[in-house]
C-alpha cells in the first residue's frame, strides 16, 4: 500500500485511506438488495466492536470475553436517549447524534471502570471477570426492569430515510450508510491512535511489562486507555446495531455472541484491523450460509432444528481451534506470507520466511491469496498493527464497509509523529 | 429464622460442589498454568456419559463410575490431543483454544441430544430433613457433602503423602529442575489434567440432579461460580478453593433466597471485582515477586 501515495504519511494517511474505503463501501450499497444492505449494516456494527477488541487483545494483550456487554451498554444508552428525545419531540439526525453520544459516554465509562480492574489483573483473571460481566447482562436488565424492561428490552422509534434522500434509497440502504459511516469514523480513529505512540506503548506493555515500565511507560494507564478505547468502539457498534434493528434486549448480547466476537478477531488475525473486518463478515455470513445450506437439504424437521444454531457454533469452534493451533496469525497473516514469498513472484509453493505462518499447507491459502493479490504488494514490518483489509471486487465484502487503518510502521520509524500531542 | 437456617444449610451443600469444581480448576492451574475455560464443557460431556450409562444399567453408581472414567479420559484426550499443541508464546492462546473447545463440545451435544432438559435422578431423597421443626439438609445434600469432603481429603493425602504427589508438585513448581531429577514432567501434566477433569465431572454429576436437569448448558453457571470461587480463593490454593467455595455457595444461596435468582450473577460480579481490586491474586494466593 505504500506504493499508493507514498508521500502521505502518519495520521493523514490513515484518515485518507479510511475516508476512501468508507466512501467506496457507501457506494457499494447501491449494488446490494435491501436484505444484503441490512446484513452489511450488521457487519459494520460488529466491525466497530471487533476492531476495538482486536486492538485490546492483539495490541495490548488483554483478553476480554465481555465485548458484548459493552455493546449492550452502548445499545441501551442509545435506546434510552433516543426514546427521551422522541418524547421531547426531537427526531432525525439530532436524535441519532444525541443517542450516539450517550452510547459512547456510557460505554466509555463502563470500559474505564473495567479497565481500572483490568490493569491489575493478568490474562485468565481478566477473561473470567469479563465473562462474568456478560453473564450478568440479563440480570442487570432484570434488576433495573423499570428502566431497561427486563428480557423484553427496549424498542425505539423508527428512523426513516431523510427527506432529501427518500426518492434515492431504501431504508435498509440508509441504515447501511449510517452504519458504515460510524464504523468508518470509529475505526479510522482507532487506527490513527494506535498507529502512533500509543500503539507502540501498548505493544511494549503486551510484550514485556517490566521492560516497558523500565522505559518509563506507565503500564497501568496504557492498559486502562486500551480498555476504554475498545469499549468506546464496542459502544458505538451497539448503538448502530440498535439503530438498525430498532431495539435492544439482553437476548441479543449473550455469552455466545461475545465469544463469536472473539472468534472473529482470532480468525481475522489478532491485532489486525482488516482481519477484524473480515472476521465480522464471517460471523454474519457463515451462519446465514450454513442455514441456507441445511435448509436446502432434505432433513427431518427435528434434525434441522438441532442443526440450526448449533452447526455454525460447531464450525466456529473448530475454526477457532484450528487457526489457533496451526495458523496463529489468522487471515491477516496471509498477506505477510505473501510478502515473504514475494521475491519468487507468486510461486506459492515454498514456505515463506515468516515464522508465524511457517508450515501452513499452501493449498488452503491459495484462494484467499488470489483474492488478495492486488493488495499483497510488499509492505514493510511484520507488525500486526500494520495490516488492512484486502480490497476485493465484491461489494458485499465487509472489507469495503471498513475504514481500515493503515498505521505507519511505528517500530521502524523512530521519531514519533510530531503532530500528535498527548 | 427458619428460612435463614435452611438457606445456610443448602448454601453449604451447594458451596461444597462449587468448592469441588474450583478445586479442579486449581489442580489444572497448578499442573499446567492455565485456567481451563473448557472445564465446564468437559464435565458436561462426562455427565452425559454418566446419564447414558445410568439409563442403560439402571444403576446410579455405575453411571457415577462411568462419568469419572469419562472425565479422566477426556482430560487425557484434551491434553495429549489439543493443549499440548497450543502455542506457548502467549498465555492467551490456551484460553482461546479452550473457548473453541467449549463451542465445539456444546454444539455437538446440542446436535446429538437436543436442547431439552433431561431429568437426572438423585440416588437419595432430596426433600429436607426436619430438625426440631426446621427444614435443613436433605439426605442428598449430606451425600454431596460427604463425597466432596472425602474427595478433598483423598486429594490432600495424594499430594502430601505419596511419591506421585511429590512428583506432581515438583513438576508444577519447577519443571526444568524436576526433569533433571528424573521426573517425567509431561506425564505429570497429563495426570494433572486427568485428575482435574475427573474431579470437575464429579462436581457436575453432583450438581445436575439438584438443578432443572441435563442440558447442553447445564454447567455454564457452575463454571462461572467456580471460577469466581477459585479466583477469590487464589488460583494456586486448594484451601482457598475449599473456603471460597463454602463462602460463595452460602452467599449465592442467600442472595438467591432473599433477592431472587436473577440477582445472583450480579453478586458474583461484584464479589469478583471487589476481591480482585483489593487482592489481584486472590485472597489465599502467595505473594508474587515484584516485577518492577
XYZ file of C-alpha atoms in Angstrom:
714
model
C 0.000 0.000 0.000
C 2.951 2.316 0.394
C 3.032 2.375 -3.396
C -0.162 4.377 -3.314
C 0.619 7.928 -2.383
C 3.955 7.243 -0.739
C 4.363 10.878 0.229
C 1.374 10.685 2.542
C 2.462 9.566 5.988
C 1.284 9.254 9.547
C -2.202 10.115 10.664
C -3.246 11.946 7.467
C -2.555 8.728 5.583
C -4.796 6.713 7.892
C -7.543 9.293 7.610
C -7.344 9.455 3.826
C -7.460 5.688 3.426
C -10.254 5.427 5.973
C -12.273 8.043 4.132
C -11.675 6.450 0.727
C -12.704 2.993 1.911
C -15.769 4.399 3.673
C -16.883 6.192 0.519
C -16.254 3.049 -1.565
C -18.314 0.989 0.867
C -21.161 3.503 0.785
C -21.057 3.402 -2.987
C -21.126 -0.385 -2.813
C -24.514 -0.324 -1.107
C -26.107 0.599 -4.455
C -25.148 -2.830 -5.772
C -26.945 -4.695 -2.993
C -30.560 -5.646 -2.411
C -32.241 -4.492 0.834
C -31.562 -7.680 2.781
C -27.881 -7.616 1.849
C -27.751 -3.983 2.886
C -29.205 -4.899 6.258
C -26.552 -7.584 6.610
C -23.925 -5.028 5.646
C -25.185 -2.680 8.358
C -24.889 -5.536 10.877
C -21.386 -6.312 9.699
C -20.412 -2.659 10.073
C -21.841 -2.594 13.603
C -19.935 -5.758 14.543
C -16.853 -4.332 12.887
C -16.801 -1.444 15.371
C -16.784 -3.939 18.242
C -14.260 -6.327 16.711
C -11.899 -3.512 15.756
C -11.889 -2.437 19.395
C -11.447 -5.990 20.577
C -8.608 -6.766 18.202
C -6.835 -3.668 19.441
C -7.374 -4.728 23.038
C -6.285 -8.354 22.642
C -3.814 -8.089 19.828
C -2.025 -4.897 20.742
C -2.329 -4.535 24.487
C -2.536 -8.266 25.228
C -5.651 -8.181 27.406
C -8.205 -10.902 26.686
C -11.744 -9.681 27.197
C -14.693 -12.018 26.797
C -17.093 -9.203 27.644
C -17.189 -7.138 24.479
C -20.874 -7.971 24.021
C -21.686 -6.442 27.397
C -20.035 -3.200 26.339
C -22.012 -3.283 23.104
C -25.132 -3.751 25.199
C -24.165 -0.712 27.252
C -23.924 1.320 24.065
C -27.198 -0.089 22.754
C -29.084 0.705 25.956
C -27.510 4.162 26.134
C -28.627 4.852 22.578
C -32.132 3.474 23.073
C -32.793 5.384 26.314
C -31.594 8.660 24.811
C -33.433 8.131 21.543
C -36.667 7.464 23.424
C -36.185 10.507 25.629
C -35.541 12.651 22.566
C -38.627 11.278 20.837
C -40.689 12.258 23.867
C -39.153 15.713 23.701
C -40.112 15.952 20.031
C -36.636 15.738 18.556
C -36.285 13.429 15.575
C -33.970 12.572 12.744
C -30.289 13.250 12.772
C -30.120 15.288 16.015
C -31.759 12.368 17.815
C -29.255 9.943 16.317
C -26.286 12.087 17.265
C -27.508 12.553 20.828
C -28.077 8.808 21.156
C -24.669 8.076 19.740
C -23.029 10.490 22.152
C -24.732 8.893 25.141
C -23.823 5.418 23.906
C -20.175 6.357 23.628
C -20.114 8.087 27.006
C -21.856 5.194 28.791
C -19.665 2.519 27.263
C -16.525 4.579 27.813
C -17.389 4.989 31.480
C -18.060 1.282 31.914
C -14.925 0.382 29.970
C -12.858 2.768 32.055
C -14.107 1.165 35.271
C -13.406 -2.305 33.905
C -10.032 -1.115 32.677
C -9.127 0.033 36.187
C -9.765 -3.513 37.388
C -8.133 -4.999 34.288
C -4.919 -3.069 34.758
C -4.296 -5.041 37.920
C -5.209 -8.436 36.512
C -3.420 -10.868 34.271
C -4.741 -12.932 31.332
C -7.083 -15.564 32.702
C -8.294 -13.467 35.639
C -9.393 -10.709 33.324
C -11.034 -13.216 30.994
C -13.009 -14.571 33.947
C -14.168 -11.168 35.175
C -15.303 -10.096 31.723
C -17.030 -13.472 31.253
C -18.991 -12.806 34.432
C -19.890 -9.361 33.159
C -21.586 -10.850 30.088
C -23.444 -13.381 32.240
C -24.658 -10.504 34.384
C -26.192 -8.536 31.481
C -29.638 -10.227 31.639
C -29.543 -9.959 35.428
C -28.840 -6.231 35.250
C -31.633 -5.774 32.708
C -33.982 -7.679 35.034
C -32.992 -5.832 38.218
C -33.458 -2.442 36.594
C -36.506 -3.637 34.688
C -38.245 -0.323 35.394
C -35.875 1.412 33.013
C -34.417 -1.406 30.960
C -37.583 -3.541 30.624
C -36.002 -6.867 31.565
C -35.806 -9.644 28.999
C -38.142 -7.823 26.680
C -35.690 -4.998 26.104
C -36.289 -1.518 24.734
C -37.868 -0.557 21.432
C -37.067 2.719 19.733
C -38.951 4.790 17.236
C -38.410 4.105 13.569
C -35.680 6.155 11.889
C -36.683 6.747 8.302
C -34.627 7.929 5.376
C -34.053 11.719 5.451
C -36.463 13.506 3.123
C -33.938 14.606 0.536
C -32.753 11.043 0.016
C -36.187 9.432 0.111
C -36.504 9.045 -3.633
C -32.999 7.739 -3.999
C -32.551 4.958 -1.469
C -34.473 2.420 0.592
C -34.429 2.403 4.361
C -32.080 -0.583 4.574
C -29.608 1.245 2.410
C -29.862 4.305 4.637
C -29.164 2.139 7.674
C -26.158 0.653 5.916
C -24.892 4.166 5.134
C -25.148 5.265 8.723
C -23.552 2.055 9.989
C -20.687 2.305 7.509
C -20.136 5.955 8.319
C -19.980 5.286 12.060
C -17.707 2.286 11.545
C -15.508 4.390 9.294
C -15.141 7.163 11.846
C -14.619 4.803 14.797
C -12.151 2.502 13.099
C -10.171 5.296 11.465
C -9.920 6.913 14.863
C -8.703 3.684 16.456
C -6.191 3.119 13.683
C -4.864 6.661 13.885
C -4.474 6.494 17.645
C -2.806 3.112 17.752
C -0.595 3.824 14.788
C 1.238 6.427 16.816
C 2.935 6.402 20.157
C 0.024 4.853 21.979
C 0.182 1.737 19.826
C 3.897 1.423 20.429
C 3.335 1.681 24.172
C 0.579 -0.920 24.059
C 2.759 -3.418 22.259
C 5.577 -2.707 24.677
C 3.254 -3.486 27.593
C 1.993 -6.618 25.872
C 5.430 -7.998 25.100
C 7.242 -7.224 28.318
C 5.584 -5.244 31.028
C 8.707 -4.923 33.115
C 10.798 -3.655 30.239
C 8.069 -1.212 29.304
C 7.950 0.117 32.837
C 11.714 0.467 32.953
C 11.459 2.584 29.832
C 9.076 4.937 31.507
C 5.808 3.615 30.082
C 3.019 3.935 32.615
C 1.664 0.448 32.050
C -1.481 0.837 34.122
C -2.518 3.953 32.264
C -1.822 2.334 28.879
C -3.970 -0.682 29.781
C -6.842 1.477 31.000
C -6.640 3.583 27.832
C -6.713 0.471 25.645
C -9.725 -0.859 27.522
C -11.559 2.440 27.308
C -10.883 2.843 23.577
C -12.037 -0.674 22.896
C -15.197 -0.042 24.919
C -15.964 3.147 23.038
C -15.756 1.214 19.776
C -17.994 -1.521 21.183
C -20.485 1.046 22.455
C -20.654 2.722 19.048
C -21.231 -0.702 17.497
C -24.039 -1.437 19.949
C -25.650 1.922 19.211
C -25.521 1.312 15.462
C -26.992 -2.151 15.917
C -29.780 -0.626 17.989
C -30.354 1.994 15.281
C -30.561 -0.677 12.573
C -32.788 -3.130 14.463
C -34.836 -0.511 16.380
C -34.460 -2.484 19.583
C -32.039 -3.615 22.221
C -32.536 -6.584 24.534
C -30.353 -8.839 26.677
C -31.134 -11.738 24.341
C -29.032 -10.080 21.643
C -25.941 -9.866 23.836
C -25.414 -13.372 25.124
C -22.211 -15.098 26.096
C -22.300 -16.980 22.791
C -22.315 -13.683 20.899
C -19.448 -12.344 22.978
C -17.426 -15.458 22.195
C -18.260 -15.028 18.493
C -16.640 -11.598 18.585
C -13.502 -13.230 19.969
C -13.731 -15.817 17.182
C -13.949 -13.022 14.620
C -10.795 -11.279 15.786
C -8.833 -14.510 16.145
C -9.836 -15.738 12.686
C -9.056 -12.357 11.182
C -5.700 -12.238 12.907
C -5.129 -10.750 16.331
C -4.213 -7.092 16.175
C -5.192 -6.661 12.544
C -7.984 -4.212 11.854
C -8.503 -5.561 8.340
C -8.719 -9.014 9.861
C -11.403 -7.745 12.226
C -13.427 -6.595 9.214
C -13.161 -9.987 7.545
C -13.951 -11.731 10.842
C -17.076 -9.610 11.352
C -18.273 -10.524 7.878
C -17.651 -14.198 8.612
C -19.697 -14.219 11.803
C -22.623 -12.634 9.965
C -22.424 -14.523 6.688
C -21.318 -18.018 7.735
C -24.360 -18.803 9.946
C -26.601 -17.454 7.205
C -24.852 -19.571 4.539
C -24.946 -22.682 6.726
C -28.613 -22.065 7.453
C -29.355 -21.788 3.759
C -27.343 -24.944 3.068
C -29.105 -27.057 5.706
C -32.484 -25.719 4.613
C -31.732 -26.955 1.106
C -31.026 -30.475 2.352
C -33.956 -32.852 2.798
C -33.572 -33.287 6.561
C -36.193 -34.382 9.080
C -37.645 -31.432 10.990
C -36.101 -32.458 14.289
C -32.614 -32.838 12.861
C -32.881 -29.478 11.108
C -33.979 -27.901 14.372
C -30.987 -29.292 16.213
C -28.601 -28.223 13.488
C -29.872 -24.660 13.332
C -27.703 -22.509 15.539
C -25.557 -25.387 16.740
C -23.940 -26.090 13.395
C -22.470 -22.618 12.988
C -21.195 -22.643 16.584
C -19.565 -26.001 15.856
C -17.892 -24.660 12.731
C -16.724 -21.505 14.520
C -15.346 -23.546 17.407
C -13.445 -25.818 15.047
C -12.131 -22.835 13.086
C -11.003 -21.170 16.305
C -9.075 -24.247 17.428
C -7.545 -24.946 14.036
C -6.499 -21.337 13.441
C -5.002 -21.067 16.904
C -3.056 -24.314 16.566
C -1.754 -24.217 13.020
C -2.088 -20.641 11.940
C -1.949 -18.273 14.894
C -1.653 -15.184 12.697
C -5.189 -15.641 11.359
C -6.301 -14.460 7.932
C -4.182 -11.344 8.234
C -1.018 -13.435 8.143
C -1.831 -14.363 4.551
C -0.586 -11.046 3.343
C 2.519 -11.282 5.418
C 3.148 -14.703 3.989
C 2.593 -13.448 0.531
C 5.067 -10.656 1.110
C 7.631 -13.059 2.443
C 7.463 -15.103 -0.733
C 7.216 -12.071 -2.997
C 10.720 -12.422 -4.498
C 9.636 -15.697 -6.081
C 6.763 -13.686 -7.566
C 3.693 -15.601 -6.600
C 5.057 -19.110 -6.899
C 3.231 -20.170 -3.794
C 4.981 -23.432 -3.286
C 7.617 -22.655 -0.738
C 7.278 -21.700 2.853
C 7.641 -18.007 3.401
C 10.147 -16.572 5.770
C 7.576 -15.533 8.313
C 7.868 -17.879 11.287
C 4.260 -17.214 12.246
C 2.936 -18.811 9.126
C 5.562 -21.453 8.856
C 4.422 -24.858 7.717
C 0.860 -23.997 6.768
C -0.437 -26.120 3.903
C -0.354 -23.890 0.892
C -3.457 -25.291 -0.731
C -5.707 -23.887 1.954
C -4.377 -20.438 1.366
C -4.360 -20.230 -2.372
C -7.888 -18.977 -2.901
C -7.577 -16.183 -0.423
C -4.150 -15.332 -1.637
C -5.515 -14.955 -5.117
C -8.275 -12.665 -3.927
C -5.734 -10.751 -2.019
C -3.205 -10.473 -4.767
C -3.775 -6.847 -5.565
C -3.191 -5.797 -2.015
C -0.290 -8.079 -1.456
C 2.366 -5.677 -2.538
C 5.406 -5.690 -0.410
C 4.650 -3.662 2.615
C 7.028 -3.282 5.463
C 7.240 -4.573 9.006
C 5.867 -7.807 10.311
C 3.936 -5.753 12.771
C 0.396 -6.984 13.318
C -0.890 -3.438 13.557
C 0.308 -2.785 10.103
C -2.475 -4.556 8.307
C -5.512 -3.521 6.415
C -8.395 -5.133 4.702
C -7.719 -6.700 1.373
C -9.654 -4.745 -1.231
C -12.000 -7.017 -3.104
C -14.270 -6.567 -6.033
C -17.291 -7.941 -4.211
C -19.297 -5.127 -2.764
C -20.848 -7.421 -0.184
C -17.469 -7.857 1.302
C -17.241 -6.024 4.573
C -13.728 -5.010 3.840
C -15.472 -2.259 1.978
C -17.597 -1.441 4.964
C -14.479 -0.638 6.787
C -12.174 2.179 7.109
C -9.255 0.010 7.922
C -6.416 1.776 9.497
C -3.093 1.604 7.909
C -0.822 2.998 10.505
C 2.770 3.662 9.835
C 5.248 1.069 10.987
C 5.919 2.656 14.321
C 8.686 0.363 15.332
C 10.837 1.249 12.367
C 10.185 4.960 12.178
C 11.982 6.060 15.263
C 10.744 9.597 15.958
C 7.081 9.552 16.897
C 4.830 11.605 14.699
C 5.348 15.151 15.894
C 1.847 16.456 15.307
C 0.297 14.240 17.926
C 0.057 15.654 21.385
C -0.703 13.528 24.363
C -35.061 -17.507 61.049
C -36.100 -20.934 59.798
C -35.627 -19.690 56.301
C -32.179 -18.365 57.088
C -31.121 -21.687 58.613
C -32.476 -23.593 55.634
C -30.707 -21.297 53.188
C -27.450 -21.561 55.126
C -27.626 -25.360 55.111
C -28.471 -25.536 51.402
C -25.772 -22.993 50.645
C -23.309 -25.190 52.454
C -24.150 -28.184 50.256
C -24.119 -26.073 47.115
C -20.847 -24.494 48.215
C -19.277 -27.938 48.563
C -19.978 -28.533 44.866
C -18.551 -25.142 43.897
C -15.512 -25.902 46.040
C -15.039 -29.248 44.320
C -15.232 -27.705 40.869
C -12.992 -24.827 41.908
C -10.549 -27.407 43.231
C -10.435 -28.942 39.779
C -9.546 -25.517 38.337
C -6.833 -25.140 40.982
C -5.459 -28.599 40.135
C -5.121 -27.747 36.487
C -3.705 -24.313 37.203
C -1.032 -25.874 39.366
C -0.261 -28.611 36.855
C -0.309 -26.674 33.593
C -0.606 -22.960 34.469
C -3.785 -22.477 32.508
C -7.319 -21.657 33.554
C -9.210 -24.291 31.675
C -12.237 -22.448 30.336
C -13.412 -25.743 28.818
C -13.649 -27.411 32.222
C -17.410 -26.956 32.389
C -17.959 -28.401 28.919
C -15.687 -31.382 29.648
C -17.569 -32.085 32.865
C -20.820 -31.818 30.945
C -19.766 -34.424 28.392
C -18.789 -36.745 31.253
C -22.178 -36.134 32.864
C -23.930 -37.088 29.632
C -21.866 -40.292 29.645
C -22.935 -40.964 33.233
C -26.551 -40.281 32.307
C -26.369 -42.717 29.401
C -24.779 -45.469 31.486
C -27.307 -44.983 34.281
C -30.060 -45.221 31.690
C -28.638 -48.458 30.268
C -27.795 -50.230 33.516
C -30.353 -48.688 35.834
C -27.649 -48.123 38.425
C -26.674 -44.651 39.650
C -23.335 -45.955 40.886
C -22.381 -47.472 37.531
C -23.196 -44.101 35.953
C -21.104 -42.261 38.525
C -18.126 -44.520 37.872
C -18.568 -44.175 34.113
C -18.715 -40.398 34.464
C -15.487 -40.325 36.454
C -13.740 -42.547 33.923
C -15.092 -40.476 31.051
C -13.898 -37.298 32.784
C -10.381 -38.664 33.211
C -10.333 -39.929 29.620
C -11.457 -36.531 28.333
C -8.720 -34.833 30.320
C -6.206 -37.227 28.806
C -7.512 -36.695 25.290
C -7.672 -32.920 25.515
C -4.202 -32.583 26.975
C -2.484 -35.041 24.633
C -4.509 -34.204 21.556
C -5.035 -30.470 21.817
C -3.492 -28.409 24.573
C -0.028 -29.844 24.058
C -0.037 -28.252 20.613
C -1.323 -24.843 21.676
C 1.333 -22.203 21.086
C 3.038 -21.228 24.325
C 4.074 -17.821 23.093
C 1.227 -16.145 24.941
C -0.907 -17.260 27.883
C -3.961 -16.206 25.888
C -3.686 -18.914 23.247
C -4.519 -21.690 25.725
C -7.626 -19.794 26.828
C -8.692 -19.213 23.226
C -8.249 -22.884 22.291
C -10.281 -23.830 25.363
C -13.053 -21.461 24.294
C -13.077 -23.113 20.876
C -13.369 -26.465 22.606
C -16.369 -25.242 24.625
C -18.123 -24.158 21.435
C -17.399 -27.487 19.743
C -18.494 -29.655 22.672
C -21.657 -27.721 23.493
C -22.819 -27.551 19.898
C -22.077 -31.258 19.391
C -24.125 -32.111 22.475
C -26.878 -29.851 21.188
C -26.865 -31.581 17.791
C -26.737 -35.099 19.258
C -29.130 -34.752 22.183
C -31.191 -31.630 21.517
C -31.765 -28.719 23.839
C -34.347 -30.272 26.143
C -33.733 -30.753 29.849
C -33.327 -34.407 30.807
C -34.191 -35.030 34.439
C -31.376 -36.740 36.282
C -32.405 -38.814 39.278
C -30.648 -38.362 42.579
C -29.720 -41.564 44.417
C -31.154 -40.250 47.666
C -34.210 -38.367 48.713
C -33.786 -34.677 48.147
C -36.520 -33.378 50.419
C -35.054 -31.758 53.510
C -34.984 -33.492 56.869
C -36.792 -31.639 59.628
C -34.673 -30.956 62.693
C -36.813 -29.598 65.516
C -39.413 -28.322 63.064
C -36.808 -26.571 60.880
C -36.168 -27.946 57.393
C -32.447 -28.469 56.936
C -30.242 -30.586 54.681
C -31.697 -33.358 52.580
C -30.115 -36.829 52.512
C -28.799 -35.986 49.068
C -27.137 -32.819 50.387
C -25.474 -34.899 53.093
C -24.277 -37.324 50.415
C -22.846 -34.406 48.414
C -21.050 -33.018 51.454
C -19.643 -36.439 52.348
C -18.417 -37.114 48.808
C -16.867 -33.661 48.471
C -15.075 -33.919 51.793
C -13.866 -37.448 51.019
C -12.501 -36.427 47.620
C -10.757 -33.400 49.038
C -9.183 -35.473 51.815
C -8.023 -38.086 49.322
C -6.504 -35.431 47.079
C -4.765 -33.798 50.030
C -3.323 -37.178 51.025
C -2.283 -37.870 47.443
C -0.441 -34.582 47.140
C 1.231 -34.534 50.549
C 1.821 -38.175 51.413
C 2.636 -40.048 48.200
C 5.565 -40.124 45.833
C 3.260 -39.353 42.909
C 2.001 -36.285 44.734
C 5.541 -35.099 45.325
C 6.342 -35.528 41.638
C 3.167 -33.679 40.653
C 4.028 -30.768 42.914
C 7.646 -30.739 41.808
C 6.821 -30.660 38.106
C 4.284 -27.904 38.652
C 6.634 -25.639 40.564
C 9.971 -26.305 38.845
C 9.525 -28.255 35.614
C 13.122 -27.979 34.449
C 14.694 -28.991 37.748
C 12.226 -31.865 38.068
C 13.118 -33.096 34.621
C 16.790 -33.089 35.530
C 15.985 -35.103 38.633
C 14.152 -37.741 36.610
C 10.527 -36.685 36.995
C 8.566 -37.273 33.804
C 7.076 -33.807 33.672
C 4.948 -34.396 30.566
C 3.319 -37.384 32.211
C 2.698 -35.396 35.389
C 0.934 -32.669 33.404
C -1.273 -35.316 31.794
C -2.075 -36.836 35.177
C -2.925 -33.362 36.436
C -5.372 -32.900 33.558
C -6.972 -36.317 34.165
C -7.360 -35.720 37.898
C -8.733 -32.273 37.289
C -11.352 -33.250 34.734
C -12.439 -36.263 36.780
C -12.995 -34.006 39.798
C -14.860 -31.499 37.625
C -17.018 -34.306 36.223
C -17.824 -35.421 39.767
C -18.852 -31.883 40.710
C -21.122 -31.637 37.666
C -22.701 -35.037 38.353
C -23.420 -33.984 41.927
C -24.897 -30.661 40.836
C -27.174 -31.634 37.942
C -29.755 -33.632 39.983
C -30.390 -30.545 42.134
C -30.991 -28.367 39.074
C -33.547 -28.446 36.292
C -31.814 -31.337 34.556
C -29.195 -32.202 31.993
C -28.871 -29.753 29.120
C -26.011 -28.599 26.858
C -25.686 -25.505 29.031
C -26.196 -27.140 32.442
C -22.655 -26.404 33.639
C -22.293 -22.818 32.404
C -23.187 -21.214 35.685
C -21.270 -23.842 37.636
C -18.154 -22.852 35.744
C -18.698 -19.146 36.321
C -19.350 -19.568 40.043
C -16.471 -21.988 40.447
C -14.187 -19.655 38.569
C -15.205 -16.898 40.952
C -14.510 -19.254 43.850
C -11.098 -20.224 42.522
C -10.121 -16.631 41.864
C -11.427 -15.375 45.195
C -9.514 -18.149 46.935
C -6.420 -17.684 44.803
C -5.910 -19.988 41.838
C -2.895 -21.574 43.489
C -4.550 -22.538 46.715
C -6.624 -25.695 47.327
C -7.503 -24.399 50.792
C -8.673 -21.210 49.151
C -10.907 -23.246 46.828
C -12.487 -25.022 49.799
C -13.067 -21.920 51.911
C -14.038 -19.799 48.912
C -16.467 -22.464 47.732
C -18.302 -22.563 51.021
C -18.377 -18.757 51.324
C -19.569 -18.214 47.743
C -22.073 -21.090 47.998
C -23.662 -19.644 51.124
C -23.536 -16.096 49.794
C -25.168 -17.074 46.498
C -27.882 -19.090 48.187
C -28.656 -16.160 50.478
C -28.746 -13.714 47.561
C -30.941 -16.082 45.549
C -33.206 -16.766 48.531
C -33.723 -13.164 49.568
C -33.270 -11.153 46.367
C -34.171 -13.644 43.614
C -32.239 -15.902 41.288
C -31.657 -13.194 38.680
C -29.539 -11.144 41.061
C -27.021 -13.932 41.692
C -24.779 -13.228 38.656
C -24.501 -9.577 39.706
C -23.489 -10.779 43.159
C -20.720 -12.881 41.628
C -19.544 -9.954 39.519
C -19.442 -7.606 42.491
C -17.621 -10.203 44.572
C -15.048 -10.893 41.867
C -14.298 -7.271 41.091
C -14.258 -6.352 44.765
C -11.837 -9.090 45.761
C -9.568 -8.600 42.768
C -9.319 -4.873 43.268
C -8.090 -5.453 46.798
C -6.005 -8.552 46.131
C -5.378 -9.128 42.409
C -4.105 -12.652 43.004
C -6.932 -13.822 45.248
C -7.202 -13.982 49.000
C -5.111 -17.057 49.692
C -2.563 -16.545 46.949
C 1.116 -16.455 47.673
C 2.755 -13.104 47.317
C 4.115 -12.637 43.843
C 7.641 -11.427 43.243
C 7.799 -7.771 42.331
C 8.053 -7.269 38.619
C 9.460 -3.760 38.555
